[in-house]
Structures are given as structure tokens and as C-alpha cells.
Short mmCIF file of C-alpha atoms in Angstrom, two decimals:
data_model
loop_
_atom_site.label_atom_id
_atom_site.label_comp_id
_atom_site.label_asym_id
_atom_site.label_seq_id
_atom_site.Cartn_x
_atom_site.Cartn_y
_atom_site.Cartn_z
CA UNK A 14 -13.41 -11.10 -5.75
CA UNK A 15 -11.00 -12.41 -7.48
CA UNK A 16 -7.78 -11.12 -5.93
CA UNK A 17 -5.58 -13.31 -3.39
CA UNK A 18 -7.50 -13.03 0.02
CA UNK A 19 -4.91 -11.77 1.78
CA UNK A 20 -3.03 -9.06 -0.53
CA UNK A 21 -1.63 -7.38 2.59
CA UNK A 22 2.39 -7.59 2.41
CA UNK A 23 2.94 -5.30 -0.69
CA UNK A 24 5.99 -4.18 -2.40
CA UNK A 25 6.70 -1.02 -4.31
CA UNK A 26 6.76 -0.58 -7.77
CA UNK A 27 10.27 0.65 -9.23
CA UNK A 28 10.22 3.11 -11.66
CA UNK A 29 11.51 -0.04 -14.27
CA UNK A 30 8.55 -2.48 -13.43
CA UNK A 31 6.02 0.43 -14.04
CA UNK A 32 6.82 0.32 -17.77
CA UNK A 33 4.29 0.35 -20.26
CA UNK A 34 2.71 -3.09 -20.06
CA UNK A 35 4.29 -5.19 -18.07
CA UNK A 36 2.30 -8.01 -17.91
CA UNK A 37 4.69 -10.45 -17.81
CA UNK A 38 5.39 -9.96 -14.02
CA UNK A 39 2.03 -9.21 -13.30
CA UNK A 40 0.79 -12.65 -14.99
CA UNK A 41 3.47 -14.65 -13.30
CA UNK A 42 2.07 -13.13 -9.69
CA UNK A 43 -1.22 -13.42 -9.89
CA UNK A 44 -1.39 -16.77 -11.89
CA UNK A 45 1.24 -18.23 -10.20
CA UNK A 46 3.40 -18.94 -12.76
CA UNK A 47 6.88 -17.91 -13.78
CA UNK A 48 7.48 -15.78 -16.87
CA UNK A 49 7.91 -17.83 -19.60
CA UNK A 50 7.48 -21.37 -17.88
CA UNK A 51 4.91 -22.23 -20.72
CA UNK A 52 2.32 -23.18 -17.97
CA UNK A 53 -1.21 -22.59 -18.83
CA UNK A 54 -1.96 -18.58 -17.84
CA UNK A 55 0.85 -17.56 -19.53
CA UNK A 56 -0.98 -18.55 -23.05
CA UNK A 57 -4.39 -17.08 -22.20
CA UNK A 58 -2.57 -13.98 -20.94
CA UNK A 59 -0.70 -13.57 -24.01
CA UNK A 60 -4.23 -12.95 -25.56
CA UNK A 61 -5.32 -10.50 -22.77
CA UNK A 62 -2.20 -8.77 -23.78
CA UNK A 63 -3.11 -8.22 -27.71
CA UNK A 64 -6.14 -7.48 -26.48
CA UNK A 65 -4.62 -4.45 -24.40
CA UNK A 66 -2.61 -3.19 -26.36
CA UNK A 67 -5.30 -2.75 -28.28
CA UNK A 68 -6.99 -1.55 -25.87
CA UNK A 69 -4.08 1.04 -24.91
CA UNK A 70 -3.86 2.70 -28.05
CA UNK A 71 -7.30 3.21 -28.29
CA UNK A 72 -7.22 5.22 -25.13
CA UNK A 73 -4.06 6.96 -26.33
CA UNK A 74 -5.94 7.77 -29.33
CA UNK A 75 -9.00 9.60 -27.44
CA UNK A 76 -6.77 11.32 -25.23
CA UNK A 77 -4.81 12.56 -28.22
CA UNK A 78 -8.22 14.40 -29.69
CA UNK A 79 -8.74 15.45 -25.92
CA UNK A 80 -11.91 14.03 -25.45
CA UNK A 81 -11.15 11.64 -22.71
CA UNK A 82 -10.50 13.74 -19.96
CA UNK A 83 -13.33 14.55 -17.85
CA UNK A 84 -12.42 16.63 -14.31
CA UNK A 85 -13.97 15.61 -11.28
CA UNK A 86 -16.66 17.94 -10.19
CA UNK A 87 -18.59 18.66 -13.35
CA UNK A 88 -21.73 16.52 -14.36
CA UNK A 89 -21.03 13.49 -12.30
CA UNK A 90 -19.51 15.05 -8.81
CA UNK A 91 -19.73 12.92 -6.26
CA UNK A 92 -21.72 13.21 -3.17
CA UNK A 93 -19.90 15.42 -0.91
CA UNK A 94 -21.48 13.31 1.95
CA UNK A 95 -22.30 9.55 2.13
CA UNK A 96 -23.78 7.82 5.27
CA UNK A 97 -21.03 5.55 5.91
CA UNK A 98 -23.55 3.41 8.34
CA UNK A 99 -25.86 2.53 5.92
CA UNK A 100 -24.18 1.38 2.48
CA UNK A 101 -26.60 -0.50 0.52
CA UNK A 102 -25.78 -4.23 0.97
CA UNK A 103 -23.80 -4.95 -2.45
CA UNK A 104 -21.49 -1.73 -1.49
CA UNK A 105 -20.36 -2.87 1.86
CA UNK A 106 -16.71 -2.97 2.31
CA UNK A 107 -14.98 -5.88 0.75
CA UNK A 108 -12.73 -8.07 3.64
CA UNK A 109 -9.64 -7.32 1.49
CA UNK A 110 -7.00 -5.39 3.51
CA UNK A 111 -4.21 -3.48 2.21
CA UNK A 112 -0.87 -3.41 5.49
CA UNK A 113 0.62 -0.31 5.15
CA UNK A 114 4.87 -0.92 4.51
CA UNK A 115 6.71 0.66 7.43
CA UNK A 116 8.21 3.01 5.37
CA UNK A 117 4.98 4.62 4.58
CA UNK A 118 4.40 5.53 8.31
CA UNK A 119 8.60 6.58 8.66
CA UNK A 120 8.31 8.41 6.08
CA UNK A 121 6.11 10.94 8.16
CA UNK A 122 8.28 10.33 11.08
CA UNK A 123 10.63 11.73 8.77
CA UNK A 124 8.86 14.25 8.00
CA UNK A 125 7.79 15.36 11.74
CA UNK A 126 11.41 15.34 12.70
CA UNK A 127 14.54 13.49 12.50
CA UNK A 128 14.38 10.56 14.59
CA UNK A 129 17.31 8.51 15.90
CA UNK A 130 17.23 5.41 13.51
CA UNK A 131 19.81 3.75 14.51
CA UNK A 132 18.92 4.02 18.99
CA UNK A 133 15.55 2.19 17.06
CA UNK A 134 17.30 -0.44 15.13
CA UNK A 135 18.29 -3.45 16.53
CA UNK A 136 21.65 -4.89 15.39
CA UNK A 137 22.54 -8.73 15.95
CA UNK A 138 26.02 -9.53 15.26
CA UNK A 139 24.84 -13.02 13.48
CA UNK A 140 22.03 -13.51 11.24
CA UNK A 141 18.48 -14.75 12.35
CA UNK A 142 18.10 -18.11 12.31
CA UNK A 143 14.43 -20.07 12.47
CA UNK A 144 13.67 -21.06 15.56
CA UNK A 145 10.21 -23.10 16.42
CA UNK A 146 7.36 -23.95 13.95
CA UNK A 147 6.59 -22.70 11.25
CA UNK A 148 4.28 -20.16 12.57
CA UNK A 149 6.81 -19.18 15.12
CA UNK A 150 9.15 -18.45 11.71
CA UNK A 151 6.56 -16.91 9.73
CA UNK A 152 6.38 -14.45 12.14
CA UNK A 153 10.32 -13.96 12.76
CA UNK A 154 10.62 -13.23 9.01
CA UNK A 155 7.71 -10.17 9.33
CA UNK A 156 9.74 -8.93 12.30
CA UNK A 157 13.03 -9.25 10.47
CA UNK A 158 12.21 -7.51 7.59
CA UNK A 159 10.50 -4.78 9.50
CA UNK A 160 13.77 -4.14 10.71
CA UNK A 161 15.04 -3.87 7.55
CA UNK A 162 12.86 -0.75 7.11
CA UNK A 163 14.75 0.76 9.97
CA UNK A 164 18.30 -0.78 9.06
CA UNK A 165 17.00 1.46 5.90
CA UNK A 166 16.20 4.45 7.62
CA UNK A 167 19.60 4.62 10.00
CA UNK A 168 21.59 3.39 6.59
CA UNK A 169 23.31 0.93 8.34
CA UNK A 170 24.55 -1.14 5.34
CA UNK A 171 26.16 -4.22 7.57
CA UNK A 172 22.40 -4.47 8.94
CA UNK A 173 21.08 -4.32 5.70
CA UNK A 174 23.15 -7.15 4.15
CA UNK A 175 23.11 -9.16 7.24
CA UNK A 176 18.91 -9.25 7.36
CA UNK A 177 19.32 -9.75 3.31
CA UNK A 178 20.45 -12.98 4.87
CA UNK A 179 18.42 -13.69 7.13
CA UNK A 180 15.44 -13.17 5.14
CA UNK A 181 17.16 -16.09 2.68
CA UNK A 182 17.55 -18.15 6.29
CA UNK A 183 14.23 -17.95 7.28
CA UNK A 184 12.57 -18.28 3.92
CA UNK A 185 14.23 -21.51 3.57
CA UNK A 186 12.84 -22.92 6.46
CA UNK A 187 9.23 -22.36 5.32
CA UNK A 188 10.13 -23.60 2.00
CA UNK A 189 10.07 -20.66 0.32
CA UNK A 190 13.79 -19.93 0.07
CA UNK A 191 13.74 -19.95 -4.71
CA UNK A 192 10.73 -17.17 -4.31
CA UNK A 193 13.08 -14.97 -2.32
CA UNK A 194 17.09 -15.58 -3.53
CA UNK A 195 17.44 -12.99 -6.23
CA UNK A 196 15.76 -10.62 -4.20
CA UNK A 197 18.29 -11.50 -0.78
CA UNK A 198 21.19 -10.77 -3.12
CA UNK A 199 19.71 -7.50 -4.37
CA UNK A 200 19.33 -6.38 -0.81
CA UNK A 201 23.27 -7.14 -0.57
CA UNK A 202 24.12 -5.53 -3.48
CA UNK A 203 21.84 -2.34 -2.96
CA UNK A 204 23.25 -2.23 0.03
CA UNK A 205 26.68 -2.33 -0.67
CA UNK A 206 26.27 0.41 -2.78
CA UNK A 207 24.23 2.37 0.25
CA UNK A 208 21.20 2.60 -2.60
CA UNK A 209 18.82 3.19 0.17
CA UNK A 210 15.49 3.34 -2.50
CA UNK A 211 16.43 0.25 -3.90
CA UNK A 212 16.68 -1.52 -0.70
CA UNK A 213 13.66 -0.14 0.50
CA UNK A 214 12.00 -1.65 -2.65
CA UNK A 215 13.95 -4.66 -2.98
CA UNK A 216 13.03 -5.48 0.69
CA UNK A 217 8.98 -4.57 -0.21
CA UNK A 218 9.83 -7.16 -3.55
CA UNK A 219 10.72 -9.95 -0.94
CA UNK A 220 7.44 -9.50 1.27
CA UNK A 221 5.59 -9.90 -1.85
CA UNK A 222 7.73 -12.72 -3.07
CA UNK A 223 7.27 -14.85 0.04
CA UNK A 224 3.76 -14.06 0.25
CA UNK A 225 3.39 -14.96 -3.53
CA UNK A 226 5.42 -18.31 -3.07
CA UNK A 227 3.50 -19.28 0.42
CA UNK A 228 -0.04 -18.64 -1.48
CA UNK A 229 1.27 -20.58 -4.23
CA UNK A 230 1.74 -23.31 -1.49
CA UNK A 231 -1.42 -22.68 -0.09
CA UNK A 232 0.00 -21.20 2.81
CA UNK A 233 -1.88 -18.06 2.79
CA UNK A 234 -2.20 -17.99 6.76
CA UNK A 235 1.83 -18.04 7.14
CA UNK A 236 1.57 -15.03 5.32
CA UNK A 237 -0.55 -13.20 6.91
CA UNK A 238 1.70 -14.01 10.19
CA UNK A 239 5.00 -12.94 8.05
CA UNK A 240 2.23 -9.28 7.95
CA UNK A 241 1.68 -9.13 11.20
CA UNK A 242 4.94 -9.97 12.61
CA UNK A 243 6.12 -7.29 10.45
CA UNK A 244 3.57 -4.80 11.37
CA UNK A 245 3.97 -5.16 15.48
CA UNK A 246 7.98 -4.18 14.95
CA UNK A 247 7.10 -1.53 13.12
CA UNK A 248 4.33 -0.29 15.86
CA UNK A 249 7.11 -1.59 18.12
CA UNK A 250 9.56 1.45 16.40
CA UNK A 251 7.14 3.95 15.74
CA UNK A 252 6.34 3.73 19.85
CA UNK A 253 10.00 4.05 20.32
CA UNK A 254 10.43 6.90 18.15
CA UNK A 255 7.12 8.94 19.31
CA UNK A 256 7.66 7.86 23.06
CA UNK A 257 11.22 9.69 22.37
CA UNK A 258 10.40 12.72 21.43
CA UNK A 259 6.71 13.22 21.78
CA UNK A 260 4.39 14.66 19.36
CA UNK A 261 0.36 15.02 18.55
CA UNK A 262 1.38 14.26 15.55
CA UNK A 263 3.30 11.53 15.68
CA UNK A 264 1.30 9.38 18.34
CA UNK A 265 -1.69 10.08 15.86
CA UNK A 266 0.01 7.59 13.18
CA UNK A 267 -0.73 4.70 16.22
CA UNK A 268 -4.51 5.14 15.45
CA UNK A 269 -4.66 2.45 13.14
CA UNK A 270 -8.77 1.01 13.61
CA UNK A 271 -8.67 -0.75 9.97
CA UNK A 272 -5.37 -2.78 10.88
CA UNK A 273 -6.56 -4.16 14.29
CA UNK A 274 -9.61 -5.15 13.36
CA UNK A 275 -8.05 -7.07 10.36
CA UNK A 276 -5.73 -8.87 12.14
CA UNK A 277 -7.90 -9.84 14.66
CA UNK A 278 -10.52 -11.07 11.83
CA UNK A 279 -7.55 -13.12 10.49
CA UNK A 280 -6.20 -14.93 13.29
CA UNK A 281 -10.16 -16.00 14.28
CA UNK A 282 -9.78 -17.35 10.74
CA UNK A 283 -6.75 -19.78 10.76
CA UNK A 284 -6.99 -23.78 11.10
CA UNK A 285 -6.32 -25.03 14.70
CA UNK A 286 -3.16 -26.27 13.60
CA UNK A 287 -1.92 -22.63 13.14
CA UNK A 288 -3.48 -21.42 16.73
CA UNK A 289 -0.29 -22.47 18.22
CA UNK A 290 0.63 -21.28 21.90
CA UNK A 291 2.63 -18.14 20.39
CA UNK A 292 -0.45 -17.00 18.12
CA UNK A 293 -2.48 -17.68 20.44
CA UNK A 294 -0.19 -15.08 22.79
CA UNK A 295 -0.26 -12.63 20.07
CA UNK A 296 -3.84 -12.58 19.49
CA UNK A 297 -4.63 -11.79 23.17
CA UNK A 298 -1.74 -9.12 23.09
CA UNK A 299 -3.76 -7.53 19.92
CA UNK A 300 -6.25 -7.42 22.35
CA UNK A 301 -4.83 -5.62 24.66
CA UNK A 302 -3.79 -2.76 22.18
CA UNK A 303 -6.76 -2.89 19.95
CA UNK A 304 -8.89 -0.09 22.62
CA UNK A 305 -5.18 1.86 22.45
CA UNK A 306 -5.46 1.84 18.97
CA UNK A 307 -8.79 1.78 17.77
CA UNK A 308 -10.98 4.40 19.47
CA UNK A 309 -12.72 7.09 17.17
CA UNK A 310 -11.02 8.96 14.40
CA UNK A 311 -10.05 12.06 15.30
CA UNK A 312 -8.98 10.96 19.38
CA UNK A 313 -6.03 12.44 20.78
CA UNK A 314 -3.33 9.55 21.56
CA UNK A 315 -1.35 10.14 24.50
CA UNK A 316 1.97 9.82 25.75
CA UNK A 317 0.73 7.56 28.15
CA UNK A 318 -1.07 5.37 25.48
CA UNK A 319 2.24 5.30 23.28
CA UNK A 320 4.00 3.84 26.33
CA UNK A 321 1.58 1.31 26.66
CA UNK A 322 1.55 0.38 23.30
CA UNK A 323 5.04 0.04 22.76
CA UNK A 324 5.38 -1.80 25.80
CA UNK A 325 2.57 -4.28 24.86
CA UNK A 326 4.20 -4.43 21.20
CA UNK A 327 8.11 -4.68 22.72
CA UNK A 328 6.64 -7.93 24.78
CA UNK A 329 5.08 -9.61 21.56
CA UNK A 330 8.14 -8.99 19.44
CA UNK A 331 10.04 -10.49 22.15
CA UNK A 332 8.39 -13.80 22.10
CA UNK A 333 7.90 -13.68 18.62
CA UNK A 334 12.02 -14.06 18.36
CA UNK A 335 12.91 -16.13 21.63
CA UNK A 336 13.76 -19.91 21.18
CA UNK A 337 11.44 -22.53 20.49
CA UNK A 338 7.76 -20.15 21.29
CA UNK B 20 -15.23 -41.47 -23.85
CA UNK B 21 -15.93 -40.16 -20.70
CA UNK B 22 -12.26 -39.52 -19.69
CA UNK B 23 -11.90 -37.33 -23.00
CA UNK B 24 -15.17 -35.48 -21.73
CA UNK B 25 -14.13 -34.63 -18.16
CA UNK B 26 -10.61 -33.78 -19.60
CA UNK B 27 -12.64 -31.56 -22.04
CA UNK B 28 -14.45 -29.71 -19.68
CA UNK B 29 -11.51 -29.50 -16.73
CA UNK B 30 -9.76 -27.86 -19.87
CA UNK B 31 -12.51 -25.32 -20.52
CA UNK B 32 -12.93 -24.61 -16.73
CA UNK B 33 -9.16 -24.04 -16.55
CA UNK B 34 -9.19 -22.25 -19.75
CA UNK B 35 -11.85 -20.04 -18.45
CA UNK B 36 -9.65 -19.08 -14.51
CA UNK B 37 -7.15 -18.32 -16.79
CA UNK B 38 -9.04 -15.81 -19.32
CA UNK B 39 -10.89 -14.27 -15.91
CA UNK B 40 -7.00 -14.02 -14.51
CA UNK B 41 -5.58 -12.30 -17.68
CA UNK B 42 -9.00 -9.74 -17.16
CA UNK B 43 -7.76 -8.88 -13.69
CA UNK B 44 -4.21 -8.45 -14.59
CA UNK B 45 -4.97 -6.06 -17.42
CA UNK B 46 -7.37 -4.12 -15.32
CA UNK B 47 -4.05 -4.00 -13.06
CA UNK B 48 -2.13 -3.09 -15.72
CA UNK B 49 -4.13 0.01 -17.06
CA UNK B 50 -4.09 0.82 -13.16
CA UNK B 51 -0.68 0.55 -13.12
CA UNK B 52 -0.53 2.82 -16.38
CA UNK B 53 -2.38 5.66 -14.88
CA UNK B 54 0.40 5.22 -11.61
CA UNK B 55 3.04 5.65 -14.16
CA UNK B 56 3.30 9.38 -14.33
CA UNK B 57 3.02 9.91 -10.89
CA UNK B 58 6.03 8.25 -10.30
CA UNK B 59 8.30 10.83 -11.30
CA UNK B 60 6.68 13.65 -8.78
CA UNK B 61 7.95 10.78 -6.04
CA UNK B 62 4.98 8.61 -5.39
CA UNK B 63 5.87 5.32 -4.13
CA UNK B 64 3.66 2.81 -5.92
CA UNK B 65 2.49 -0.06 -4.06
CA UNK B 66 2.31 -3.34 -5.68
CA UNK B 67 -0.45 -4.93 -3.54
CA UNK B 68 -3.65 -3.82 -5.18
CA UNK B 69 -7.69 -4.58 -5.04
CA UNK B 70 -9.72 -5.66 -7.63
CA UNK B 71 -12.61 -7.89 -9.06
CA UNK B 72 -15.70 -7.24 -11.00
CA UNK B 73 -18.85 -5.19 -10.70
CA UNK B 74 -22.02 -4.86 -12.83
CA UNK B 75 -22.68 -0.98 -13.70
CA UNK B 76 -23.99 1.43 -11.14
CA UNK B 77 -22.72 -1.05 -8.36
CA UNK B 78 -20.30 0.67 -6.06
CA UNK B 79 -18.00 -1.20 -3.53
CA UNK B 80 -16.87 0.18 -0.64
CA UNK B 81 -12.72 -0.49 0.22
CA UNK B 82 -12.01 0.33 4.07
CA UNK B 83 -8.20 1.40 4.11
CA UNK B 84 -5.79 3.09 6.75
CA UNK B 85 -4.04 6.42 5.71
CA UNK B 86 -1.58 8.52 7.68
CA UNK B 87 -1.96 11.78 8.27
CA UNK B 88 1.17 13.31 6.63
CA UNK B 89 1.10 11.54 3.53
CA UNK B 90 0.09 12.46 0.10
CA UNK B 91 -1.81 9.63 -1.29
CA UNK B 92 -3.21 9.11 -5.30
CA UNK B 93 -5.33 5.76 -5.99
CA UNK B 94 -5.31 5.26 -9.37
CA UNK B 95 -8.56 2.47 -10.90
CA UNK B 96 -8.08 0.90 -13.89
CA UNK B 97 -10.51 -1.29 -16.00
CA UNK B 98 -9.51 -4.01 -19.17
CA UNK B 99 -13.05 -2.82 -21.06
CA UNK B 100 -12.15 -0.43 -22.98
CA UNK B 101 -15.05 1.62 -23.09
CA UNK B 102 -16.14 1.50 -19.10
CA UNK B 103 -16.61 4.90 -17.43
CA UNK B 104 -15.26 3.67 -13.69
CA UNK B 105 -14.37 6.44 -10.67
CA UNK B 106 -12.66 6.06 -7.49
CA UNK B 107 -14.05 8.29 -4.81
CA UNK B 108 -12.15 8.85 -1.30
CA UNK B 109 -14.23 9.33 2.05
CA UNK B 110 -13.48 9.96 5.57
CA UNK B 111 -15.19 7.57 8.09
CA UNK B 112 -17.60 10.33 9.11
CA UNK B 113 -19.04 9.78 5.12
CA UNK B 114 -17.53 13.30 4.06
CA UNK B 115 -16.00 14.04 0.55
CA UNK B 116 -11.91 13.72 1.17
CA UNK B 117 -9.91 13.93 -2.03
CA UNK B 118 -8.67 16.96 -2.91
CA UNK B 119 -8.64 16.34 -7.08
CA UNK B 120 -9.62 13.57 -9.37
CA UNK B 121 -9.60 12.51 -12.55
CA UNK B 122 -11.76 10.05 -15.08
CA UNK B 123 -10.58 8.39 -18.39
CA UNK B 124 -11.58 5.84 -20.21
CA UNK B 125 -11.28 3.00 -18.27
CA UNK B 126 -9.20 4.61 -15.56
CA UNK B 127 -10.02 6.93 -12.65
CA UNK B 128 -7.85 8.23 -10.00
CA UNK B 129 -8.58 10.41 -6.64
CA UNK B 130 -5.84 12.22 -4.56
CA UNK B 131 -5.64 12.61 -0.88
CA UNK B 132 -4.22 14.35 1.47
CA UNK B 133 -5.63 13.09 5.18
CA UNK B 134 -6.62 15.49 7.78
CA UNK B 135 -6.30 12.94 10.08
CA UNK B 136 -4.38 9.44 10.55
CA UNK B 137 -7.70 6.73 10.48
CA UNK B 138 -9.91 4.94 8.30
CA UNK B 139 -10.90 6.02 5.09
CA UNK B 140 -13.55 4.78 2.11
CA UNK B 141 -12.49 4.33 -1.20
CA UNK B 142 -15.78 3.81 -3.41
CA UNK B 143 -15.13 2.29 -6.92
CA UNK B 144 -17.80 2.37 -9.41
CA UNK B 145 -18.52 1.04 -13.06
CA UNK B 146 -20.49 4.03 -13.91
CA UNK B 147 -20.58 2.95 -17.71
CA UNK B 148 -19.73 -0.11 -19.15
CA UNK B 149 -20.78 -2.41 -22.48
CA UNK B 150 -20.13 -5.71 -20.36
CA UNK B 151 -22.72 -7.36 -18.15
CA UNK B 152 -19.60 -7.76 -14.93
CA UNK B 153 -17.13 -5.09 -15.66
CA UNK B 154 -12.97 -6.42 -14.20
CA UNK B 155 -11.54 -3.38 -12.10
CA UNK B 156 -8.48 -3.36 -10.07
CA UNK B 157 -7.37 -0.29 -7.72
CA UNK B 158 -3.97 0.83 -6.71
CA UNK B 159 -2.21 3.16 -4.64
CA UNK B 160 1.38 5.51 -3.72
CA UNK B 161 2.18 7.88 -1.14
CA UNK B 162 4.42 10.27 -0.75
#
């Protein structure tokens, strides 16, 4: 594979940066350079480029004559039933993990009912500040921005701008501050002008920006705390919300097998130096919720199983951000 | 003499990460590409995105976590022009899950819309391809 090994913290796409060939950003991510730094990738990728656009216009050409299009379940359908259980060796599922965003799993929140953002959100008159190692801050800054999601979702602009700068705070402690400084003042801005989407995407652009600039330092395991700080607050919230006001439906989004088993998988992975006393806390609380969270597709969660979840997550989250952990 | 050789060859080894990078990011690109559209009906695009190489008639299996609720597309893209590639979506009992798809060349997409919140199978394949290893990348919105 040749993708970073841990992809996880994602960012969405604006409308703008899904432009017809954009390669420029896409080139600077992936080979770590910075549009038009004149390092090395940037040259060869210049040819990949003629060679797509070539490419491009070929494609537009066929689809012009309307002989590209093929529909799904013609000639080549696809087997309306695979054995999952016995994948031939060079099929088997590649380690690569996409996190879901929080917003992906409000957004059906949203869509179940109109939850109480702002009982959810937790407001802090100051700014974060780093506190511990720098595992202990990777994971404040996944928590933090999580909470940026719900800042989001209860449009509480002062929130907004205020974990725009904490993001800036923490990323400079990890050395990562440059990667994430346009996108901290675009979080002010957007929020300033209560341009919810944008923040939403500007906050997605700064996970992927840290994550970019820590892989770039080789510090691919910080990131994957930064993830899973991020994803416990937003299992903390979606336990909060659910455990309010409780629904099939909504306690179903806490079955999350994939995610579990991932983090797990990636903490087992990291150097001793990164299994500090607070990881090593978190990993036995993933432990804990892992059988609340990972049972067969298709199980009913209960009430009683959100509770405990959100109760396991709450006490993570809360030594994830106390002093010195 | 031997410092110009090993400079030589670090420069052709670099040269060639860089040539297998620019592969990937076009496969992302045409990925992106097929996304574009989509866009406008409200799909959030992720940026995050899978990818690598496969000979033809190899599939590879993606395990990935969808919420019931959602409306997802996963749109496959390829830089060889004239691969045949498809994206298939399963549910973790193996059955069929995406409710329309769609093949071009060098892109495929699949759209689902879970029954349940879980773990689902996204199968990419190189069904047709000129090359010996075949760059693919794979990317996804919701709504």
C-alpha cells in the first residue's frame, strides 16, 4: 500500500478544492511537500499531471460518444453474496482505517431529532492549554477539536473561535503549530461570520493538517492519539445525546466493531516510549467498552449500555484533559 | 566514482517514490473527479482516502464503519487510462448492499444506504487493465 498507514483523521473536501485537477494540494499532502517549494515530488508530479490531463480528456471524450458508461447489473453484476469468512488470501482486508468525523454521526443525530447541542458542549472560559507529554497533548487536541464539532452543532461562535485557538495552542506544543495557523484563523473568521459549513470543514482541514505535519515528522503514532482522543469525545456526546432522549436508533450509531478493533490494533502498535501511564489508561478503558460496542451487527444497544458507555468514555476524556496525566 | 554512483542510484530510487507518488495522487484525483458532481446534491466529501495498486482480477477487501442514517457514495478512481476498476459494497453477513453503481473508464462508484449502523466491505477490483500493477485510490461522502 502505498497510502500513509494511518489515514484516519480526514477532512472534507470544499466544493473549491474539488475543482478539476487539483493536484497541487493533493501532491503537497501526500509527498510532503508544499505547493510550489521546488522540492523533488513536485517535478515528477508535474509530469503525472500532463499525463492526466491527458488522461482526462480522453475519458471526457468517450463519455461524450456515450460509450463509457456501463450500469451496474448488466454483464459484470456482482455477486449478490460473498462469504465474508473466507476471502481468498490476497483479498483480505487491508489494515487501513478510515475514523468517521463527528459530524458524520451528528448529522444523523440531527436527523433522529433535535438534540440539545449546547447542554452537550462544553464551554471553558480560557483556551486549552497543553498540559503533560506529548502524548497527553496529542490526545487533548483530538478531544478539543471534537468539541469543535459540537461548538458547530450548538453554533456557539465564542466556542468556535476560542477552540480555533486552542487548536493553534496545542499544535504548537507538538511542533506542529505552521501546519495548522491558516487553518486556526479560518476557524475565527468562519466563525465570526457564523459560516457553520465552513467551520465544520475548516476544523476537518486542521485534523488533516496536523496529521499531515506529525507524519511528515514521523510522528504518525501522535496522530493516531490526536484520532482517538477525538473519537472518545465524540462517543462521549453521542452517549450524552442518546442517553437524553433515548432512541433504537440512535444508541445503534454506538455499534462501532471496525473502530474498536482499530484502535486497539494501534495502541498494541506504538513504541514503549508512547505507552505512557495515560495510554496505557485509555487502552484498558477501550477495553472495557469494546464488548459494549462491538457485539454482532444487527444487536440491539440499550439504554443501559449507552449509560455505560458514556460513563466509561466521560472518565477517559476526563483524564485525557486533567493536569500533568 | 563511487560517490557519483550511489548519488546516481539514490537519485533514481528517489526519482522512482516520487513517479509511484504522482500515480497515487492522480488515481486520487480521477477519484476525486467522479466525487465532484455529487457535491452539489450535498455529499460531504472526505479527504482521507485508500489506495495502492493491484494486478487485474485481484480484489481487496476495505473493512469500514457506516451509520445507519446516512447516505453514502464511494467513488474509485484509477491514473491508467484504460483500466476497467469497480467498487462493490457488502454487509458483514457477505450480502450485496449498494443500492446503484456505476463504471467508467478508470472510475467506479457504489452508493449506500445502510440498513444497519456496523461494518461494511468495500471490494475494489482492477477488472481490466493494460499495466502489470494497476494505482487505485477510493474515496467517500455522506450525506
Amino acid at each position: 500500500m502505498k497510502r500513509a498507514q494511518e489515514p484516519v483523521i480526514s477532512g472534507l473536501i470544499s466544493p473549491s478544492r474539488l475543482g478539476f485537477l487539483k493536484r497541487k494540494q493533493v501532491s503537497a499532502r501526500v509527498g510532503g511537500a508544499e505547493p510550489g517549494d521546488g522540492r523533488g515530488c513536485l517535478r515528477v508530479t508535474a509530469l503525472g499531471r500532463a499525463v492526466s490531463r491527458a488522461a482526462v480528456c480522453s475519458a471526457l471524450v468517450l463519455a461524450c460518444l456515450g460509450l463509457a458508461e456501463s450500469g451496474l447489473h448488466g454483464a459484470d453484476a456482482p455477486p449478490a453474496k460473498i462469504d465474508i469468512g473466507t476471502l481468498p488470501a490476497q483479498a483480505q482486508a487491508i489494515e487501513d482505517v478510515v475514523v468517521p468525523i463527528p459530524s458524520e454521526v451528528f448529522g444523523v443525530l440531527d436527523k433522529l431529532g433535535k438534540p440539545q447541542w449546547a447542554d452537550v458542549l462544553r464551554t471553558t472560559k480560557s483556551g486549552v492549554k497543553p498540559t503533560g507529554g506529548a502524548e497527553q497533548t496529542a490526545l487533548i487536541l483530538g478531544t478539543v477539536i471534537a468539541e469543535g464539532f459540537i461548538a458547530v452543532e450548538a453554533e456557539s461562535a465564542e466556542d468556535v473561535k476560542r477552540i480555533g485557538k486552542s487548536v493553534l495552542s496545542l499544535s504548537e506544543a507538538i511542533g506542529v503549530k505552521k501546519a495548522v495557523q491558516r487553518r486556526s484563523q479560518s476557524i475565527v473568521e468562519a466563525a465570526d461570520h457564523k459560516d457553520w459549513a465552513r467551520v465544520r470543514r475548516e476544523l476537518d482541514g486542521a485534523l488533516m493538517d496536523v496529521k499531515g505535519a506529525m507524519s511528515e515528522l514521523r510522528s504518525d503514532e501522535l496522530s493516531q492519539l490526536v484520532s482517538l482522543g477525538g473519537w472518545l469525545r465524540g462517543t462521549e456526546a453521542l452517549t450524552m445525546v442518546v442517553g437524553r432522549k433515548f432512541s433504537k436508533e440512535g444508541a445503534e450509531l454506538l455499534h462501532q466493531p471496525v473502530l474498536l478493533e482499530h484502535f486497539k490494533r494501534r495502541i498494541a502498535a506504538m513504541k514503549e516510549k508512547r505507552q505512557t501511564r495515560l495510554v496505557d489508561l485509555v487502552q484498558k478503558g477501550l477495553e472495557e467498552i469494546r464488548p459494549l460496542m462491538a457485539g454482532a451487527d444487527g444487536v440491539e444497544v440499550s439504554e443501559k449500555t449507552v449509560l455505560e458507555i458514556g460513563q466509561i468514555a466521560e472518565r477517559l476524556v476526563k483524564a485525557i484533559q486533567s493536569k500533568g496525566n | 566514482m563511487v560517490k557519483r554512483i550511489a548519488s546516481l542510484i539514490l537519485s533514481i530510487l528517489w526519482m522512482l517514490t516520487c513517479v509511484s507518488r504522482a500515480t497515487i495522487d492522480d488515481a486520487y484525483s480521477f477519484a476525486m473527479e467522479a466525487a465532484h458532481p455529487y457535491v452539489k446534491e450535498g455529499f460531504a466529501v472526505r479527504s482521507d482516502y485508500w489506495g495502492g495498486d493491484l494486478p487485474v482480477k485481484r480484489t481487496k477487501a476495505i473493512v469500514h464503519q457506516l451509520f445507519k442514517g446516512n447516505e453514502y457514495w464511494f467513488w474509485m478512481g484509477s491514473d491508467t487510462q484504460a483500466a476497467k476498476i469497480s467498487v462493490h459494497v457488502y454487509d458483514s453477513d457477505g450480502n450485496l448492499a449498494e443500492v446503484e453503481a456505476w463504471q467508467k473508464p478508470h472510475m467506479a462508484a457504489a452508493r449506500v444506504i445502510p440498513k444497519r449502523t456496523g461494518s461494511y466491505y468495500l471490494m475494489v477490483e482492477i477488472e481490466k487493465s493494460p499495466e502489470e500493477r494497476t494505482h487505485w485510490s477510493l474515496v467517500y461522502g455522506f450525506r
